PDB file of C-alpha atoms in Angstrom:
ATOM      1  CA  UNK A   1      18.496 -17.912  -4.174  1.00  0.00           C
ATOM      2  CA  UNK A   2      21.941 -17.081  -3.380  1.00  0.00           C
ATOM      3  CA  UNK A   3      23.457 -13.520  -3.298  1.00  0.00           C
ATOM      4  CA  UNK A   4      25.371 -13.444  -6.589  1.00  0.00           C
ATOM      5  CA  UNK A   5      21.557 -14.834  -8.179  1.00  0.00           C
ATOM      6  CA  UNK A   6      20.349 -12.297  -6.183  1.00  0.00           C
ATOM      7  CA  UNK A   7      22.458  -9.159  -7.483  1.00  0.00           C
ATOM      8  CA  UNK A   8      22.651  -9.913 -10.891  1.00  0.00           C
ATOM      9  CA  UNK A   9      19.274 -10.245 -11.022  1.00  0.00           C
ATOM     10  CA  UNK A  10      18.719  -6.838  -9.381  1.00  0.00           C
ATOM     11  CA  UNK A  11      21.274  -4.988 -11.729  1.00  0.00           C
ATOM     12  CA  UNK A  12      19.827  -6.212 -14.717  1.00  0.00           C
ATOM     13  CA  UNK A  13      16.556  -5.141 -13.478  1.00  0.00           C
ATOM     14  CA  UNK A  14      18.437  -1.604 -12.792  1.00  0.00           C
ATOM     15  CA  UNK A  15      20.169  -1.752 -16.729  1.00  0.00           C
ATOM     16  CA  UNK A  16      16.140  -2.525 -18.082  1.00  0.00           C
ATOM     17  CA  UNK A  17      15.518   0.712 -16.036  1.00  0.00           C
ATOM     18  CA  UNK A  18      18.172   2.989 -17.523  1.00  0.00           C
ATOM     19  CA  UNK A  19      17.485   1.334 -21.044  1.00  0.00           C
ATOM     20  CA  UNK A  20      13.985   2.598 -20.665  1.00  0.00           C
ATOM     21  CA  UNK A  21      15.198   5.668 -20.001  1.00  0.00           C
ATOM     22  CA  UNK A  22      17.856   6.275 -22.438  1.00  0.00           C
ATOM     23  CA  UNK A  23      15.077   5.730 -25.317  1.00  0.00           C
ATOM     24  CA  UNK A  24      12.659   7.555 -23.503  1.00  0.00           C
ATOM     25  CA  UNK A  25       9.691   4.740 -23.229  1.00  0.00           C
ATOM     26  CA  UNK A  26       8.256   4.754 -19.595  1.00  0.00           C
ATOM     27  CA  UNK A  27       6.942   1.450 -20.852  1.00  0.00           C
ATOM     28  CA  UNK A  28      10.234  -0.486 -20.511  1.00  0.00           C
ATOM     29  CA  UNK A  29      11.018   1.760 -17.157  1.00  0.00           C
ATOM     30  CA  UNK A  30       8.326   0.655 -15.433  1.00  0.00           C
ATOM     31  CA  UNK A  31       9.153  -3.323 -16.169  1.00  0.00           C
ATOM     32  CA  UNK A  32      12.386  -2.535 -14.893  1.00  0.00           C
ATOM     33  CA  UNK A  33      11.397  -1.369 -12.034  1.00  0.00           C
ATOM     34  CA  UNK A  34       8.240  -4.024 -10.997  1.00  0.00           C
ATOM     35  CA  UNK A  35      10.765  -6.998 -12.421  1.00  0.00           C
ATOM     36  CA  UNK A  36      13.043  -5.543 -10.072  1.00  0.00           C
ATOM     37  CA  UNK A  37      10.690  -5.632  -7.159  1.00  0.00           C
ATOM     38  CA  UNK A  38       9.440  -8.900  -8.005  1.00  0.00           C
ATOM     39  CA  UNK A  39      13.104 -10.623  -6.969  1.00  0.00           C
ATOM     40  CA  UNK A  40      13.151  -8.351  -3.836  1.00  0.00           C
ATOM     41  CA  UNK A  41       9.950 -10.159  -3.146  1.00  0.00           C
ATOM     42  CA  UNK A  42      10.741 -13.248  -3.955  1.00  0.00           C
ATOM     43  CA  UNK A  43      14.074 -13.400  -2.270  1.00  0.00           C
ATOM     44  CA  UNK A  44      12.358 -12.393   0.871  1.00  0.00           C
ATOM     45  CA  UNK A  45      10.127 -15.791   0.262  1.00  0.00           C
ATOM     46  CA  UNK A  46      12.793 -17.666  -0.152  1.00  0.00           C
ATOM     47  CA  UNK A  47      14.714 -16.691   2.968  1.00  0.00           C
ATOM     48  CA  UNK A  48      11.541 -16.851   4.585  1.00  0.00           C
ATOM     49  CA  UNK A  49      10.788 -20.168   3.947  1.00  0.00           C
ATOM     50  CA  UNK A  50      14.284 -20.963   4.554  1.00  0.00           C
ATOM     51  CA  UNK A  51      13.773 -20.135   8.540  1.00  0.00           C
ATOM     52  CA  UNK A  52      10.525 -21.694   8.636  1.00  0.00           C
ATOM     53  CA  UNK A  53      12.256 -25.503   7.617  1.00  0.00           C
ATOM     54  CA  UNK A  54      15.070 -24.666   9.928  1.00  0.00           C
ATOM     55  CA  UNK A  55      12.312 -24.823  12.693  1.00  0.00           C
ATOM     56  CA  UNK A  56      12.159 -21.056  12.829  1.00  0.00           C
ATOM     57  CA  UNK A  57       8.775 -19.605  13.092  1.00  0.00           C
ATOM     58  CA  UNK A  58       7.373 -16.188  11.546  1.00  0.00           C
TER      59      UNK A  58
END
């Protein structure tokens, strides 16, 4: 994932968030926030399997 993927993802995770907010359901906040975490996650999988091919270990 590269970073540009990787921010716009992030922000419109952070834009569900303040949605969520702005019409006062905690539903919609909270999927912000766990899709959010989600592409932290995964972008940490990716770069980590990234190293691993390059011959890097854990």
């Amino acid at each position: 994932m590269n970073r540009l993927t990787y921010w716009a993802l992030l922000v419109l995770c952070i834009a569900v968030e303040f949605w969520g907010i702005a019409i006062g359901s905690q539903d919609v906040t909270v999927v912000g926030f766990f899709a959010g975490l989600g592409v932290a996650v995964v972008a940490r999988l990716l770069y980590r399997a990234d190293q691993c091919e390059g011959g890097e270990e854990a």
